[in-house]
Amino acid sequence: MKTPDTEAEKRPEIVQRVQQVLRHYGLNASSATQKLGYSTTSKLYNILKGSEPSYPTLVDFLRQWPDLSPEWLMLGQGPMLRGEGSGTPASARQRAAAGEQAAVNSGGVLVVTVDREGEDNVELVPVSAQAGYTVQHNEAVFVKDLPRYRLPKFERGKFRAFEVAGDSMEPTLNHNDIVVCSYVDNWRLLVPDDIYVVVTSESVMLKRIRARITSKADEVVLHSDNPHRRPYPLDASDITELWRVRGYISTYLPSAPDVTVERLWEVIEALGFDKGTVRRHLEEGATSDATL
């Protein structure tokens, strides 16, 4: 049987140096992930298990900890920290200038689960678990107890599935459908008019967002596809997680196209009314709803 020390010695030297960096700063994979601004812990976990870090990852280390020696980190040459002869550690201002503009996000670390090959699972959050998810979404014990799957077409990237409850997104999505979502780390990159799962400390909501979030001070308007549900305003600071819907699983099979509805829209347009204006009037007369 291999001993832990023997296994550690057989890891690539650059992996051992990454481990030394984390020990020096008193970090583990989770806290280092947060420091580096990554959305999931899987990258660092894979490195600590023996996968060599990529060049961009090493650059991220040097930007976050500018007192590290690039020669030591990349080549194993010289001391770990910049000494007197190679300049003093960078100031806070230099460190800020070296980094990229801070993303608008929850500021938390996404907890993930992986299979035996180290690949991310797709965790399912059923309706029965959504109340707990609002307050325990960043707790590893809670997330690892969720049902886990591997889905075709969703093998690359971090995805999570949520069960739909209610009719707020009908006719696009129906009660008991399952939406498969990708994690949105930087909210500035939100795609307007797409559907999102919005997690707060009180609820898990499935809504359409029509404008980007540029600041935590923004008010986010959540829209339903059901014309009988009014838009729902929410402070961006109340959002703890944001997931973009990339697909869905459904047992609902639509019937043949409703010829009557299509004909009605043709008549409305023939009378000179704008279809978008009519739809907007229907939405303004709808009742409020803020559930998934």
CSV table of C-alpha atoms in Angstrom, one decimal:
chain,number,residue,atom,x,y,z
A,1,MET,CA,0.0,0.0,0.0
A,2,LYS,CA,1.3,3.5,-0.9
A,3,THR,CA,1.8,5.8,2.0
A,4,PRO,CA,0.4,9.4,1.8
A,5,ASP,CA,4.0,10.8,1.8
A,6,THR,CA,5.0,8.5,-1.1
A,7,GLU,CA,2.0,9.6,-3.2
A,8,ALA,CA,2.7,13.3,-2.5
A,9,GLU,CA,6.3,12.9,-3.7
A,10,LYS,CA,5.1,11.4,-7.0
A,11,ARG,CA,2.9,14.4,-7.8
A,12,PRO,CA,4.4,16.8,-10.3
A,13,GLU,CA,6.7,19.3,-8.7
A,14,ILE,CA,4.5,22.2,-9.8
A,15,VAL,CA,1.6,20.7,-8.0
A,16,GLN,CA,3.7,20.4,-4.9
A,17,ARG,CA,4.6,24.1,-5.2
A,18,VAL,CA,0.9,25.0,-5.4
A,19,GLN,CA,0.3,23.1,-2.2
A,20,GLN,CA,3.2,24.9,-0.6
A,21,VAL,CA,1.6,28.3,-1.6
A,22,LEU,CA,-1.7,27.4,-0.1
A,23,ARG,CA,0.0,26.2,3.1
A,24,HIS,CA,2.1,29.5,3.3
A,25,TYR,CA,-1.1,31.6,3.1
A,26,GLY,CA,-3.1,29.3,5.3
A,27,LEU,CA,-5.7,28.4,2.7
A,28,ASN,CA,-7.5,25.3,1.5
A,29,ALA,CA,-9.1,24.6,-1.9
A,30,SER,CA,-12.3,26.4,-0.9
A,31,SER,CA,-10.8,29.5,0.6
A,32,ALA,CA,-8.3,29.8,-2.2
A,33,THR,CA,-11.1,29.5,-4.8
A,34,GLN,CA,-12.8,32.4,-3.2
A,35,LYS,CA,-9.6,34.5,-3.2
A,36,LEU,CA,-8.9,33.7,-6.9
A,37,GLY,CA,-12.5,34.6,-7.9
A,38,TYR,CA,-13.3,31.2,-9.4
A,39,SER,CA,-16.9,30.0,-9.6
A,40,THR,CA,-16.3,26.4,-8.5
A,41,THR,CA,-13.7,24.6,-6.3
A,42,SER,CA,-13.2,21.8,-8.9
A,43,LYS,CA,-10.2,23.5,-10.6
A,44,LEU,CA,-8.1,23.6,-7.4
A,45,TYR,CA,-9.3,20.2,-6.2
A,46,ASN,CA,-8.1,18.7,-9.5
A,47,ILE,CA,-4.7,20.4,-9.1
A,48,LEU,CA,-4.4,19.2,-5.5
A,49,LYS,CA,-5.2,15.7,-6.7
A,50,GLY,CA,-2.3,15.8,-9.1
A,51,SER,CA,-3.4,17.6,-12.3
A,52,GLU,CA,-0.8,20.2,-13.4
A,53,PRO,CA,-2.2,23.8,-13.4
A,54,SER,CA,-2.6,25.6,-16.7
A,55,TYR,CA,-0.6,28.7,-17.5
A,56,PRO,CA,-3.6,31.1,-17.0
A,57,THR,CA,-4.1,29.5,-13.5
A,58,LEU,CA,-0.5,30.2,-12.6
A,59,VAL,CA,-0.9,33.8,-13.8
A,60,ASP,CA,-4.0,34.1,-11.5
A,61,PHE,CA,-1.8,33.0,-8.6
A,62,LEU,CA,0.8,35.6,-9.4
A,63,ARG,CA,-1.8,38.4,-9.7
A,64,GLN,CA,-3.5,37.4,-6.5
A,65,TRP,CA,-0.2,37.0,-4.6
A,66,PRO,CA,2.3,39.4,-6.2
A,67,ASP,CA,5.0,38.6,-3.6
A,68,LEU,CA,5.3,35.1,-5.1
A,69,SER,CA,8.3,34.6,-7.4
A,70,PRO,CA,7.3,33.7,-11.0
A,71,GLU,CA,10.6,31.9,-11.4
A,72,TRP,CA,9.9,29.7,-8.4
A,73,LEU,CA,6.3,29.1,-9.1
A,74,MET,CA,6.7,28.2,-12.8
A,75,LEU,CA,10.3,26.8,-12.9
A,76,GLY,CA,11.1,25.9,-9.3
A,77,GLN,CA,14.1,28.3,-9.3
A,78,GLY,CA,15.1,30.5,-6.4
A,79,PRO,CA,13.1,31.3,-3.3
A,80,MET,CA,9.3,31.2,-3.1
A,81,LEU,CA,8.9,34.9,-2.2
A,82,ARG,CA,10.5,37.9,-3.9
A,83,GLY,CA,13.5,38.9,-1.8
A,84,GLU,CA,15.1,42.2,-1.1
A,85,GLY,CA,17.2,41.9,-4.3
A,86,SER,CA,14.1,41.4,-6.5
A,87,GLY,CA,11.9,44.0,-5.1
A,88,THR,CA,9.5,44.3,-2.2
A,89,PRO,CA,6.0,42.8,-2.2
A,90,ALA,CA,3.5,44.8,-4.3
A,91,SER,CA,1.4,47.3,-2.5
A,92,ALA,CA,-2.4,47.0,-2.2
A,93,ARG,CA,-2.8,49.6,-5.0
A,94,GLN,CA,-0.4,47.6,-7.3
A,95,ARG,CA,-2.3,44.4,-6.5
A,96,ALA,CA,-5.6,46.0,-7.3
A,97,ALA,CA,-4.2,47.4,-10.6
A,98,ALA,CA,-2.9,43.9,-11.6
A,99,GLY,CA,-6.3,42.3,-11.1
A,100,GLU,CA,-9.3,42.6,-13.4
A,101,GLN,CA,-12.4,44.6,-12.6
A,102,ALA,CA,-14.4,42.9,-9.8
A,103,ALA,CA,-17.4,40.9,-11.1
A,104,VAL,CA,-20.9,41.7,-9.9
A,105,ASN,CA,-21.9,38.5,-8.1
A,106,SER,CA,-22.9,36.9,-4.8
A,107,GLY,CA,-19.3,36.9,-3.6
A,108,GLY,CA,-19.7,33.3,-2.4
A,109,VAL,CA,-18.1,30.0,-3.5
A,110,LEU,CA,-20.2,27.5,-5.4
A,111,VAL,CA,-20.2,24.0,-3.8
A,112,VAL,CA,-20.0,21.2,-6.3
A,113,THR,CA,-20.0,17.4,-6.3
A,114,VAL,CA,-17.9,15.2,-8.6
A,115,ASP,CA,-18.1,11.6,-9.8
A,116,ARG,CA,-15.3,9.0,-9.5
A,117,GLU,CA,-13.5,10.5,-12.6
A,118,GLY,CA,-13.5,13.9,-11.0
A,119,GLU,CA,-16.1,15.3,-13.4
A,120,ASP,CA,-18.8,17.7,-12.1
A,121,ASN,CA,-22.2,16.1,-11.5
A,122,VAL,CA,-25.5,17.8,-12.3
A,123,GLU,CA,-27.3,18.1,-9.0
A,124,LEU,CA,-31.1,18.1,-9.0
A,125,VAL,CA,-32.9,20.5,-6.6
A,126,PRO,CA,-36.4,19.1,-6.4
A,127,VAL,CA,-39.3,21.2,-5.1
A,128,SER,CA,-39.1,19.5,-1.7
A,129,ALA,CA,-35.5,20.6,-1.3
A,130,GLN,CA,-35.9,24.2,-2.5
A,131,ALA,CA,-36.8,25.7,0.9
A,132,GLY,CA,-33.6,24.2,2.3
A,133,TYR,CA,-31.6,25.2,-0.7
A,134,THR,CA,-32.3,28.9,-0.1
A,135,VAL,CA,-30.2,28.8,3.1
A,136,GLN,CA,-27.9,25.8,2.6
A,137,HIS,CA,-26.9,26.1,-1.1
A,138,ASN,CA,-23.3,26.8,-0.1
A,139,GLU,CA,-23.1,23.9,2.5
A,140,ALA,CA,-21.3,20.8,1.2
A,141,VAL,CA,-23.2,18.5,3.4
A,142,PHE,CA,-26.5,19.7,1.9
A,143,VAL,CA,-25.4,19.7,-1.7
A,144,LYS,CA,-23.9,16.2,-1.6
A,145,ASP,CA,-27.2,14.8,-0.4
A,146,LEU,CA,-29.0,16.2,-3.5
A,147,PRO,CA,-29.8,13.6,-6.3
A,148,ARG,CA,-26.9,13.6,-8.8
A,149,TYR,CA,-26.9,12.8,-12.5
A,150,ARG,CA,-24.8,12.9,-15.7
A,151,LEU,CA,-26.8,14.3,-18.6
A,152,PRO,CA,-25.9,14.1,-22.3
A,153,LYS,CA,-25.0,17.5,-23.8
A,154,PHE,CA,-24.2,18.8,-20.3
A,155,GLU,CA,-20.9,17.2,-19.7
A,156,ARG,CA,-18.7,20.3,-19.9
A,157,GLY,CA,-19.1,23.1,-17.4
A,158,LYS,CA,-21.0,23.4,-14.1
A,159,PHE,CA,-24.8,22.7,-14.4
A,160,ARG,CA,-27.5,22.3,-11.8
A,161,ALA,CA,-31.1,21.2,-12.4
A,162,PHE,CA,-34.2,22.6,-10.7
A,163,GLU,CA,-37.8,21.2,-10.6
A,164,VAL,CA,-40.4,23.7,-11.8
A,165,ALA,CA,-43.5,24.4,-9.6
A,166,GLY,CA,-46.5,26.5,-10.6
A,167,ASP,CA,-47.6,28.1,-13.8
A,168,SER,CA,-45.7,31.4,-13.9
A,169,MET,CA,-43.6,30.4,-16.9
A,170,GLU,CA,-46.4,28.7,-18.9
A,171,PRO,CA,-46.6,28.2,-21.8
A,172,THR,CA,-42.8,28.0,-22.1
A,173,LEU,CA,-42.2,25.8,-19.1
A,174,ASN,CA,-44.8,23.7,-17.2
A,175,HIS,CA,-45.3,22.4,-13.7
A,176,ASN,CA,-43.1,19.5,-12.9
A,177,ASP,CA,-40.7,20.2,-15.8
A,178,ILE,CA,-36.9,20.2,-14.9
A,179,VAL,CA,-34.7,23.0,-16.1
A,180,VAL,CA,-31.0,22.4,-16.5
A,181,CYS,CA,-29.0,25.5,-15.8
A,182,SER,CA,-25.4,26.8,-16.0
A,183,TYR,CA,-24.0,28.9,-13.1
A,184,VAL,CA,-23.7,32.6,-13.7
A,185,ASP,CA,-20.6,33.9,-11.8
A,186,ASN,CA,-20.3,37.4,-13.3
A,187,TRP,CA,-23.8,38.9,-13.4
A,188,ARG,CA,-22.6,41.6,-15.9
A,189,LEU,CA,-22.5,38.7,-18.5
A,190,LEU,CA,-26.2,37.9,-18.0
A,191,VAL,CA,-27.9,37.4,-21.4
A,192,PRO,CA,-31.0,39.7,-21.5
A,193,ASP,CA,-34.4,38.1,-22.2
A,194,ASP,CA,-33.1,34.6,-21.2
A,195,ILE,CA,-34.7,32.6,-18.4
A,196,TYR,CA,-32.9,32.3,-15.1
A,197,VAL,CA,-33.3,30.5,-11.7
A,198,VAL,CA,-33.0,33.3,-9.2
A,199,VAL,CA,-32.1,32.1,-5.6
A,200,THR,CA,-32.6,34.4,-2.6
A,201,SER,CA,-32.5,33.7,1.1
A,202,GLU,CA,-36.3,33.2,0.9
A,203,SER,CA,-37.1,31.6,-2.4
A,204,VAL,CA,-36.1,29.9,-5.6
A,205,MET,CA,-37.7,31.6,-8.6
A,206,LEU,CA,-37.8,30.8,-12.3
A,207,LYS,CA,-38.1,34.1,-14.2
A,208,ARG,CA,-37.1,35.9,-17.4
A,209,ILE,CA,-34.6,38.8,-16.9
A,210,ARG,CA,-34.6,41.4,-19.6
A,211,ALA,CA,-31.7,43.7,-18.5
A,212,ARG,CA,-28.2,43.1,-17.3
A,213,ILE,CA,-27.2,43.6,-13.7
A,214,THR,CA,-24.4,46.2,-13.5
A,215,SER,CA,-24.3,46.8,-9.8
A,216,LYS,CA,-25.4,45.2,-6.5
A,217,ALA,CA,-27.5,48.4,-6.1
A,218,ASP,CA,-29.6,47.6,-9.1
A,219,GLU,CA,-33.3,46.7,-9.0
A,220,VAL,CA,-33.8,43.5,-11.0
A,221,VAL,CA,-37.3,43.1,-12.6
A,222,LEU,CA,-38.3,39.4,-12.9
A,223,HIS,CA,-40.8,38.6,-15.7
A,224,SER,CA,-43.1,35.7,-16.1
A,225,ASP,CA,-44.1,34.2,-19.4
A,226,ASN,CA,-47.6,33.7,-18.1
A,227,PRO,CA,-49.4,36.9,-19.2
A,228,HIS,CA,-51.5,36.7,-16.0
A,229,ARG,CA,-48.5,37.2,-13.8
A,230,ARG,CA,-47.1,40.7,-13.2
A,231,PRO,CA,-43.4,41.5,-13.3
A,232,TYR,CA,-41.7,41.1,-9.9
A,233,PRO,CA,-39.1,43.7,-8.7
A,234,LEU,CA,-36.1,42.4,-6.6
A,235,ASP,CA,-33.0,44.1,-5.2
A,236,ALA,CA,-29.8,42.6,-6.8
A,237,SER,CA,-28.3,42.5,-3.3
A,238,ASP,CA,-30.9,40.0,-2.3
A,239,ILE,CA,-29.7,37.5,-5.0
A,240,THR,CA,-27.5,34.7,-3.6
A,241,GLU,CA,-27.2,32.6,-6.8
A,242,LEU,CA,-28.1,33.0,-10.4
A,243,TRP,CA,-28.5,30.1,-12.9
A,244,ARG,CA,-29.1,30.5,-16.6
A,245,VAL,CA,-31.6,28.0,-18.1
A,246,ARG,CA,-29.8,26.0,-20.9
A,247,GLY,CA,-32.4,23.3,-21.5
A,248,TYR,CA,-35.2,21.4,-19.9
A,249,ILE,CA,-36.6,17.9,-19.4
A,250,SER,CA,-40.4,17.5,-19.6
A,251,THR,CA,-43.0,14.8,-19.7
A,252,TYR,CA,-45.5,17.3,-21.2
A,253,LEU,CA,-46.0,16.8,-25.0
A,254,PRO,CA,-47.7,19.8,-26.7
A,255,SER,CA,-50.8,19.2,-28.7
A,256,ALA,CA,-51.2,20.2,-32.3
A,257,PRO,CA,-50.8,24.0,-32.9
A,258,ASP,CA,-53.8,26.0,-31.8
A,259,VAL,CA,-55.1,27.3,-35.2
A,260,THR,CA,-57.6,29.6,-33.4
A,261,VAL,CA,-54.9,31.5,-31.5
A,262,GLU,CA,-52.7,31.9,-34.6
A,263,ARG,CA,-55.7,33.2,-36.5
A,264,LEU,CA,-56.5,35.6,-33.7
A,265,TRP,CA,-53.1,37.2,-33.9
A,266,GLU,CA,-53.4,37.5,-37.7
A,267,VAL,CA,-56.7,39.4,-37.2
A,268,ILE,CA,-55.1,41.7,-34.6
A,269,GLU,CA,-52.3,42.6,-36.9
A,270,ALA,CA,-54.7,43.0,-39.9
A,271,LEU,CA,-56.6,45.6,-37.8
A,272,GLY,CA,-53.4,47.6,-37.4
A,273,PHE,CA,-52.5,46.7,-33.8
A,274,ASP,CA,-48.9,45.9,-32.8
A,275,LYS,CA,-48.6,42.4,-31.4
A,276,GLY,CA,-46.0,43.5,-28.8
A,277,THR,CA,-48.2,46.4,-27.6
A,278,VAL,CA,-51.2,44.0,-27.2
A,279,ARG,CA,-49.0,41.5,-25.3
A,280,ARG,CA,-47.7,44.3,-23.0
A,281,HIS,CA,-51.3,45.5,-22.2
A,282,LEU,CA,-52.1,41.9,-21.2
A,283,GLU,CA,-49.1,41.7,-18.9
A,284,GLU,CA,-49.9,45.1,-17.3
A,285,GLY,CA,-53.3,43.7,-16.4
A,286,ALA,CA,-52.0,40.6,-14.8
A,287,THR,CA,-51.8,39.7,-11.2
A,288,SER,CA,-48.6,39.5,-9.2
A,289,ASP,CA,-46.7,36.3,-8.7
A,290,ALA,CA,-43.2,35.5,-7.4
A,291,THR,CA,-43.0,31.7,-7.2
A,292,LEU,CA,-41.0,29.2,-9.2
